PDB file of C-alpha atoms in Angstrom:
ATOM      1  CA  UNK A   1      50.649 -73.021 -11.252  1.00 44.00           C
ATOM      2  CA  UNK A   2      53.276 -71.132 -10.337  1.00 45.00           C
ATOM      3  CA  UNK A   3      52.987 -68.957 -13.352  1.00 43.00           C
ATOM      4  CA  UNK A   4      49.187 -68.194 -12.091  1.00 40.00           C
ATOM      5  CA  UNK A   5      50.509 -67.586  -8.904  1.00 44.00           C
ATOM      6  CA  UNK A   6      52.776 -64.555 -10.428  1.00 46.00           C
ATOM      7  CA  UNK A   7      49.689 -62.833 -11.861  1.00 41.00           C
ATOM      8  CA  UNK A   8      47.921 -62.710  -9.067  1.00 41.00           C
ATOM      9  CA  UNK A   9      50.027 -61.527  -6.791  1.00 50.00           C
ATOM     10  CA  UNK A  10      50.471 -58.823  -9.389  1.00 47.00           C
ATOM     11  CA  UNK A  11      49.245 -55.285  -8.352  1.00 48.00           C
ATOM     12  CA  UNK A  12      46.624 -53.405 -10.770  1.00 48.00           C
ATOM     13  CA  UNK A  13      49.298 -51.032 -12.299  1.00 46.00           C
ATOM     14  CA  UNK A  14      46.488 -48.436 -13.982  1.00 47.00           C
ATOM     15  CA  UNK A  15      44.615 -48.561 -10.805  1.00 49.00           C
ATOM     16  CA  UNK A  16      47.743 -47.565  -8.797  1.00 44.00           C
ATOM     17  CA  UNK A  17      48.621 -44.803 -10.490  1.00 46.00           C
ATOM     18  CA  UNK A  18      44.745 -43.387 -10.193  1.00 47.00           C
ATOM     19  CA  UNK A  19      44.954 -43.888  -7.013  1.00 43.00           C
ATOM     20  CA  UNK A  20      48.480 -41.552  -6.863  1.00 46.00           C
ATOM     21  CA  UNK A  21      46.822 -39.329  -9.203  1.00 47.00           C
ATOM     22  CA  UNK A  22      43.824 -38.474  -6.970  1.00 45.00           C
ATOM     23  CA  UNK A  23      46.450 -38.228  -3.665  1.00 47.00           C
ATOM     24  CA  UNK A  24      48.138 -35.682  -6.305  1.00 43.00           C
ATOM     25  CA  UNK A  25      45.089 -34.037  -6.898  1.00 48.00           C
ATOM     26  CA  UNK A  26      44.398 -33.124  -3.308  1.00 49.00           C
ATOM     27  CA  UNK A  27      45.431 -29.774  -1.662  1.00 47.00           C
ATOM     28  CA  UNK A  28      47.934 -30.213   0.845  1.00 46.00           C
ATOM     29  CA  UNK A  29      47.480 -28.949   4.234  1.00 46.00           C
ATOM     30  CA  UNK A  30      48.143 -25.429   4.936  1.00 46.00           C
ATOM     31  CA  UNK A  31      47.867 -24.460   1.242  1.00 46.00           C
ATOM     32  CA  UNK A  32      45.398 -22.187  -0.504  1.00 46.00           C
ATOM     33  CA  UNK A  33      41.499 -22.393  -1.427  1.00 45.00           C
ATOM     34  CA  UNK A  34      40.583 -23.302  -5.263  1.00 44.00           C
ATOM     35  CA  UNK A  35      40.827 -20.393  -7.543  1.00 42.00           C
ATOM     36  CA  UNK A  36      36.513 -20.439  -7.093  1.00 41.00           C
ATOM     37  CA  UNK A  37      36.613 -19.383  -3.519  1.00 42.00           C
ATOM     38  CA  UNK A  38      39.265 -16.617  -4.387  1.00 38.00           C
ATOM     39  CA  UNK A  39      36.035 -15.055  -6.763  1.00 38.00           C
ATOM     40  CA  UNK A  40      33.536 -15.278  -4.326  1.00 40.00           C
ATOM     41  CA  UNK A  41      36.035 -13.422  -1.968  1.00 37.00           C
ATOM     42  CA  UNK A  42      36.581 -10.561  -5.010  1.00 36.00           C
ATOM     43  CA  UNK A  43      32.339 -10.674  -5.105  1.00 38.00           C
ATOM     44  CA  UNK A  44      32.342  -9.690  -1.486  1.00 38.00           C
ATOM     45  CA  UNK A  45      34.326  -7.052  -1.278  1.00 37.00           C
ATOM     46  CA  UNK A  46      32.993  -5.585  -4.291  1.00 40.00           C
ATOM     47  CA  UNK A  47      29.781  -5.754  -2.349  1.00 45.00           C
ATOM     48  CA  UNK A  48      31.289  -4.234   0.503  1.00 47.00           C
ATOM     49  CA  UNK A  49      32.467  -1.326  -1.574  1.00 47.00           C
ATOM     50  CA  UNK A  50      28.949  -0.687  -2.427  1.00 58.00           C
ATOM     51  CA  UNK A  51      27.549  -1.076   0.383  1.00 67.00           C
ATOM     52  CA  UNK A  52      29.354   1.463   1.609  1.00 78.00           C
ATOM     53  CA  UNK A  53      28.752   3.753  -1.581  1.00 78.00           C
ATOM     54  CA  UNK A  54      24.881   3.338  -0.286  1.00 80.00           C
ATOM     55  CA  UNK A  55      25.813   4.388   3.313  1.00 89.00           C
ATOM     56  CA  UNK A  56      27.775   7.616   2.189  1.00 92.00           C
ATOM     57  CA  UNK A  57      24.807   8.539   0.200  1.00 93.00           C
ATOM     58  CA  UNK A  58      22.577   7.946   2.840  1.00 94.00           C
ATOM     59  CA  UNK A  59      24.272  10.302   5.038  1.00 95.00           C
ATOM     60  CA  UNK A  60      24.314  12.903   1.930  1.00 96.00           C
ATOM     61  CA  UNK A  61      20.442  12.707   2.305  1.00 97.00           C
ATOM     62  CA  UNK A  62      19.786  13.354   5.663  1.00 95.00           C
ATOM     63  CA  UNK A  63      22.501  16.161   6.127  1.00 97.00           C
ATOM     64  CA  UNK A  64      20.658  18.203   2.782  1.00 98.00           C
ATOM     65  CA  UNK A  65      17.744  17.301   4.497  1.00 97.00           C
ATOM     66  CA  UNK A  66      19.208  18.590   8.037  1.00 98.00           C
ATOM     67  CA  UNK A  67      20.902  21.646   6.599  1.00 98.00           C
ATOM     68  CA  UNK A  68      17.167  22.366   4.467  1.00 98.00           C
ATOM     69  CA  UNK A  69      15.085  21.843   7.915  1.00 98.00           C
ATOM     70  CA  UNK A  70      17.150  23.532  10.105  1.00 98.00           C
ATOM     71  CA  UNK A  71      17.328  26.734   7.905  1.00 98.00           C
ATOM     72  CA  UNK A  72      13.508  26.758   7.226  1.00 98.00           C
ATOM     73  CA  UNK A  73      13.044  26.388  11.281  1.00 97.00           C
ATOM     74  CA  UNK A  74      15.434  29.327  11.938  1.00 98.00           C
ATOM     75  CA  UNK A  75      14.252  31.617   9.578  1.00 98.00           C
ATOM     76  CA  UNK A  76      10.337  31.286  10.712  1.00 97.00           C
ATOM     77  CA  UNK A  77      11.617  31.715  14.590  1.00 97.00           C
ATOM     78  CA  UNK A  78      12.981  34.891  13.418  1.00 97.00           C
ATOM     79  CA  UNK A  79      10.150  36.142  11.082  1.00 96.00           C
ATOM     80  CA  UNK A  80       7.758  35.412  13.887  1.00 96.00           C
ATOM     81  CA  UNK A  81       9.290  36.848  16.393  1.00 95.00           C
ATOM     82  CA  UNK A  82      10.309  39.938  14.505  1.00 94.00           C
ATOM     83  CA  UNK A  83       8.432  40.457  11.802  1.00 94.00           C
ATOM     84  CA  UNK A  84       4.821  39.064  12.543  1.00 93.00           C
ATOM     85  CA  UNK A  85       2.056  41.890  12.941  1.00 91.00           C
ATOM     86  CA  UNK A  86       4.950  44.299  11.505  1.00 93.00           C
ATOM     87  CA  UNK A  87       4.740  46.013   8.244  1.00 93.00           C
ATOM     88  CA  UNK A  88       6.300  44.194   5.124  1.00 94.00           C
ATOM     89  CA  UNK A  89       9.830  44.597   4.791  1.00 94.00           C
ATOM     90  CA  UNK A  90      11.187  45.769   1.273  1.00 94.00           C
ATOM     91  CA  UNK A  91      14.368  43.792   0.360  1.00 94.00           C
ATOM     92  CA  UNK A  92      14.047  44.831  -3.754  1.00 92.00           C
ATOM     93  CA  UNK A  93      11.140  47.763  -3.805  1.00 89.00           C
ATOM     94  CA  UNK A  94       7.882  46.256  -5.035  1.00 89.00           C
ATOM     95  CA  UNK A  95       9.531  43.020  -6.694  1.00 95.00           C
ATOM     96  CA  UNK A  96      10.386  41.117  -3.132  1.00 96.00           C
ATOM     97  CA  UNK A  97       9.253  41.829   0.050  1.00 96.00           C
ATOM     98  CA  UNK A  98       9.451  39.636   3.794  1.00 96.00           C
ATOM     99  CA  UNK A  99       5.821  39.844   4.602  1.00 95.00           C
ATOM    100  CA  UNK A 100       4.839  37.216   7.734  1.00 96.00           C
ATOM    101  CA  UNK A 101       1.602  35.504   7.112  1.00 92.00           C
ATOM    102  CA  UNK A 102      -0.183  32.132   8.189  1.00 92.00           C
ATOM    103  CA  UNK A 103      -1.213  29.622   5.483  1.00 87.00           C
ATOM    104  CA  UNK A 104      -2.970  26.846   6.129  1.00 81.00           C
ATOM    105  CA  UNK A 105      -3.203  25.438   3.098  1.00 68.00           C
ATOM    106  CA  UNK A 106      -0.336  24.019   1.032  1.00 61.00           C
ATOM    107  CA  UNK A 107       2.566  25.194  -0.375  1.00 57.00           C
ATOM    108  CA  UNK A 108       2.324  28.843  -1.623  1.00 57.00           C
ATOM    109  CA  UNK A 109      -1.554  28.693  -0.286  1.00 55.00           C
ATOM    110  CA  UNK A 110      -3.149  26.558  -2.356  1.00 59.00           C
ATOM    111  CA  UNK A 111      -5.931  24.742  -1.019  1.00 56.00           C
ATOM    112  CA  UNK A 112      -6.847  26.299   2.350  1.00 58.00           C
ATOM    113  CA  UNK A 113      -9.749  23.861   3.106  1.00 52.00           C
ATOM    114  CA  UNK A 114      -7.567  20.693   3.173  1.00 59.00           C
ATOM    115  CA  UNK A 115      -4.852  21.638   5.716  1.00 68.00           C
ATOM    116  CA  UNK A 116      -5.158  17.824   7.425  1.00 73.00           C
ATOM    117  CA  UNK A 117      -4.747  15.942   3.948  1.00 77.00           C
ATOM    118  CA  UNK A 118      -1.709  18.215   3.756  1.00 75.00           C
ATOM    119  CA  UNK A 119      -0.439  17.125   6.618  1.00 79.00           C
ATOM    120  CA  UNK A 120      -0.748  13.773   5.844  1.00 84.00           C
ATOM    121  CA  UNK A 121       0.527  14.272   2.873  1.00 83.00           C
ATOM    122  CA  UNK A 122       3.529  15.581   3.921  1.00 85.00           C
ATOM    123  CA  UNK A 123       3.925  12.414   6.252  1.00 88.00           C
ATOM    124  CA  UNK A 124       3.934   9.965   3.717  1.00 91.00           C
ATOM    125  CA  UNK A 125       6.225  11.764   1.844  1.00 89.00           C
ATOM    126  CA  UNK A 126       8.529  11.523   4.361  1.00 91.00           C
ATOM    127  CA  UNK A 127       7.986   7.789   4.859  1.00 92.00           C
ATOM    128  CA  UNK A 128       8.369   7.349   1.560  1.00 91.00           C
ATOM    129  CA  UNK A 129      11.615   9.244   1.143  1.00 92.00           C
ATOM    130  CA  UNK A 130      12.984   6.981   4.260  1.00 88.00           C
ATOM    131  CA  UNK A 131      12.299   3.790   2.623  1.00 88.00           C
ATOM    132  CA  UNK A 132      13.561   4.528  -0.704  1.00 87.00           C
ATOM    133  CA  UNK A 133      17.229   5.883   1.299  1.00 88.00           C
ATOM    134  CA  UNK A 134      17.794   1.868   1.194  1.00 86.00           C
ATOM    135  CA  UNK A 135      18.327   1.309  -2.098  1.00 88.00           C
ATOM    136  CA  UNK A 136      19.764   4.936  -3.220  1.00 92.00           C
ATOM    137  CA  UNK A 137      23.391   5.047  -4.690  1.00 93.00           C
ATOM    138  CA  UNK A 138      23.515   8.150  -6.470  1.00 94.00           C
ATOM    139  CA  UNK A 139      24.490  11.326  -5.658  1.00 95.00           C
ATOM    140  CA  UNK A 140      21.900  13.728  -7.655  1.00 96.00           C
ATOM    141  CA  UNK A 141      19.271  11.662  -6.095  1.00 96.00           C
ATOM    142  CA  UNK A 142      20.629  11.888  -2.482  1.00 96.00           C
ATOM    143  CA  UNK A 143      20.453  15.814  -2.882  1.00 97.00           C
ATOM    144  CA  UNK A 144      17.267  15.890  -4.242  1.00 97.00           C
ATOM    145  CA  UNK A 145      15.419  13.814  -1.880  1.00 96.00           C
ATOM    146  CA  UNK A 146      17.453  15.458   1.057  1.00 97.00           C
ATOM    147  CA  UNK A 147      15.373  18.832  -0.294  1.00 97.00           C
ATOM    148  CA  UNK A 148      12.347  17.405  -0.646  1.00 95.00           C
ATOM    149  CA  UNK A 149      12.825  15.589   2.783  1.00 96.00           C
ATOM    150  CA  UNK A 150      13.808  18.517   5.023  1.00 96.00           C
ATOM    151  CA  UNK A 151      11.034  20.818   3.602  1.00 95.00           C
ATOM    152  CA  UNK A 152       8.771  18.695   4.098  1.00 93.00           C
ATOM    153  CA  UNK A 153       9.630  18.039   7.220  1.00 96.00           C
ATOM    154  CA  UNK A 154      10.081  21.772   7.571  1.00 95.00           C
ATOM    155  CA  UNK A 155       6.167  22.239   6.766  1.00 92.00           C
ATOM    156  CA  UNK A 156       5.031  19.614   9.063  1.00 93.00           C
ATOM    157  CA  UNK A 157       6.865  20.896  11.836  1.00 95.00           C
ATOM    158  CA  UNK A 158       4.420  23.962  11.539  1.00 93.00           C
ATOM    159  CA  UNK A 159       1.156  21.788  10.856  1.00 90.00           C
ATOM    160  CA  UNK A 160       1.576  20.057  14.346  1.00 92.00           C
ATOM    161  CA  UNK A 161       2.809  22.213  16.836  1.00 93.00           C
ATOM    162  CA  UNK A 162       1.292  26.214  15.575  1.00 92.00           C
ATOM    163  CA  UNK A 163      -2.260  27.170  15.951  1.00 89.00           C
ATOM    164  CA  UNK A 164      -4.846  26.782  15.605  1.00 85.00           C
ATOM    165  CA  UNK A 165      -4.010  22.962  17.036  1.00 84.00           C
ATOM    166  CA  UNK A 166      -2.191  19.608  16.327  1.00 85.00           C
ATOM    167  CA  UNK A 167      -2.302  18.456  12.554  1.00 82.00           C
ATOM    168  CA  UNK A 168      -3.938  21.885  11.374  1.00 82.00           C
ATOM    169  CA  UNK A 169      -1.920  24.293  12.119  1.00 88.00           C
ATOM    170  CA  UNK A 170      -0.626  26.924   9.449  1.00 90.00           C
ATOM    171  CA  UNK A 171       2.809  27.183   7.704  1.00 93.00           C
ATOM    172  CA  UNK A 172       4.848  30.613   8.635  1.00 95.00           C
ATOM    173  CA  UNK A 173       5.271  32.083   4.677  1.00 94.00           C
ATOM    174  CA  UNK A 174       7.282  35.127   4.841  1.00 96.00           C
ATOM    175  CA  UNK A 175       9.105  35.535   0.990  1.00 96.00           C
ATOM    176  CA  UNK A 176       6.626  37.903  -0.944  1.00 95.00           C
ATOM    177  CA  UNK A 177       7.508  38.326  -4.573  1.00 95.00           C
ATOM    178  CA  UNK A 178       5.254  40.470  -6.834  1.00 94.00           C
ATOM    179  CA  UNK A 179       2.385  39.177  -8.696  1.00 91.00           C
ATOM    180  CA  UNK A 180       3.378  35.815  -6.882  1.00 90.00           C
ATOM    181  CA  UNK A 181       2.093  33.653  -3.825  1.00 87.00           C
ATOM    182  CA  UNK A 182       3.913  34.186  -0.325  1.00 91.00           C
ATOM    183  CA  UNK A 183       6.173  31.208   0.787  1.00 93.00           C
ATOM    184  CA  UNK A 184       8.953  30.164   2.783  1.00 95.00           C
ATOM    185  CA  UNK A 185      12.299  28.053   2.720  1.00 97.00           C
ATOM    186  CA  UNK A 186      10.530  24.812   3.111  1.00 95.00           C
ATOM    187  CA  UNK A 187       8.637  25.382   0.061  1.00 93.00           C
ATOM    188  CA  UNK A 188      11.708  26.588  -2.080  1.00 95.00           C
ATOM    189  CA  UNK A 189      13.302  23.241  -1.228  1.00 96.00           C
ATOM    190  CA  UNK A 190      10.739  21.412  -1.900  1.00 94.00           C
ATOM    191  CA  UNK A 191      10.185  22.789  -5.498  1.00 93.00           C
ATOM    192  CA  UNK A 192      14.197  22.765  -6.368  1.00 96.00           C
ATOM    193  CA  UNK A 193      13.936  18.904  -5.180  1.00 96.00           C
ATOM    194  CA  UNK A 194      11.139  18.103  -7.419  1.00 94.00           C
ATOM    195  CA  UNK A 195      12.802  20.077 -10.180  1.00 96.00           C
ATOM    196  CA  UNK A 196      16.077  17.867  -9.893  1.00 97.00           C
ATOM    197  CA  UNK A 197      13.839  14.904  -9.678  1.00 95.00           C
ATOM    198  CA  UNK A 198      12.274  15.342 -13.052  1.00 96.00           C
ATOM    199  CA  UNK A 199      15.858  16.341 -14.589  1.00 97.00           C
ATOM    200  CA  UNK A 200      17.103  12.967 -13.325  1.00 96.00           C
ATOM    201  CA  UNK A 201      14.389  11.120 -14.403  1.00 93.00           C
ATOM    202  CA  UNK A 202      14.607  12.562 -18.023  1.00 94.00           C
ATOM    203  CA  UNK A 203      18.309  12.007 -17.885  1.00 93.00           C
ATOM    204  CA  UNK A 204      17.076   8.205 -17.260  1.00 93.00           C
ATOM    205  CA  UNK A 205      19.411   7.881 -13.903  1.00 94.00           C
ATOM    206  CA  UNK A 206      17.656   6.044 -11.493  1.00 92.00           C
ATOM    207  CA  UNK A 207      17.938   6.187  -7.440  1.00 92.00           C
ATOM    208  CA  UNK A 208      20.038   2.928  -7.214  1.00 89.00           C
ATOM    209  CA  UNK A 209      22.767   4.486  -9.913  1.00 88.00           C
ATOM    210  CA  UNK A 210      21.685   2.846 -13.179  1.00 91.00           C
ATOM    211  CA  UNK A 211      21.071   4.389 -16.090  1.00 90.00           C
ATOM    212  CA  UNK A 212      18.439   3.551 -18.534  1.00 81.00           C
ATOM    213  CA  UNK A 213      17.447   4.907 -21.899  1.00 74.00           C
ATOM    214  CA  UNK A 214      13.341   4.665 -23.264  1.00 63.00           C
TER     215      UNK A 214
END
């Protein structure tokens, strides 16, 4: 009896030390997270990083796109205000001349007939350009949207506020090469932008930064 009475009163020796094991096991107050949490902090600030990448690039965009629209606007004040109804001024003899005209068709005036598809046109574009700034991390891209963005805007600026009214009005062209169509600085940037576009996108570098070979 008494013998039983030993074992019994015996404590569970393996199940004592699981239970220190597990106390051992727990993080004591005060100390660090898990090595896991440590990642997911590294993940963030990675993600910060780019995030921030996206926001520089952003602000690449609209400055071209600033720089482009301002330019375009200044230089049609000054052809209309001193070179409209004037004769053509020759800056290399025959092969380029500033010549004022109105188109109201597109760019380098094509398409006379449709100046209110242009101009809606042009809007989208724009649209476009502004919802594709939210995913654009490269550089390239940021300057060639920012082209195509301020001529644009450049060009619609003209369709809704000259004559002959709101949404129709024509473009102020004033760079006359020989043997070529009359435009302006709108139109310039919005060729060079399209240019860089389909050099990027034969290069395989996408908006968002990747690159990706066919």
């Amino acid at each position: 009896m008494a013998e039983a009475e030993r074992i019994i009163d015996t404590p569970d020796i393996p199940d004592a030390e699981g239970a220190e094991g597990a106390e051992a096991q727990q993080p004591a107050e005060g100390t660090a997270a898990p090595a896991a949490d440590a990642s997911d902090g590294e993940g963030t600030a990675a993600d910060g990083v780019g995030g921030g990448k996206g926001r520089r690039r952003i602000l690449v965009l609209f400055g071209v796109a600033v720089f482009a629209y301002l330019l375009d606007l200044i230089s049609k004040m000054i052809v209309v205000a001193k070179l409209e109804h004037q004769e053509p001024i020759e800056i290399f003899g025959d092969w380029l001349k500033f010549d004022a005209i109105r188109n109201a068709g597109a760019a380098f005036g094509f398409g006379e007939a449709f100046t209110i598809i242009f101009t809606f046109i042009a809007a989208a574009v724009i649209v476009v350009i502004a919802r594709l700034a939210r995913k654009l991390y490269s550089l390239p891209w940021a300057i060639a949207l920012g082209l195509l963005l301020g001529g644009a805007l450049g060009n619609l600026t003209d369709r809704i506020f000259r004559a002959p009214g709101v949404f129709e009005g024509a473009v102020v062209d004033f760079i006359a090469p020989a043997h070529f169509a009359v435009f302006n600085l709108a139109d310039s940037a919005i060729v060079c932008g399209g240019i860089l576009i389909v050099i990027l996108s034969f290069k395989g570098l996408d908006p968002d930064g990747t690159v990706h070979k066919d």
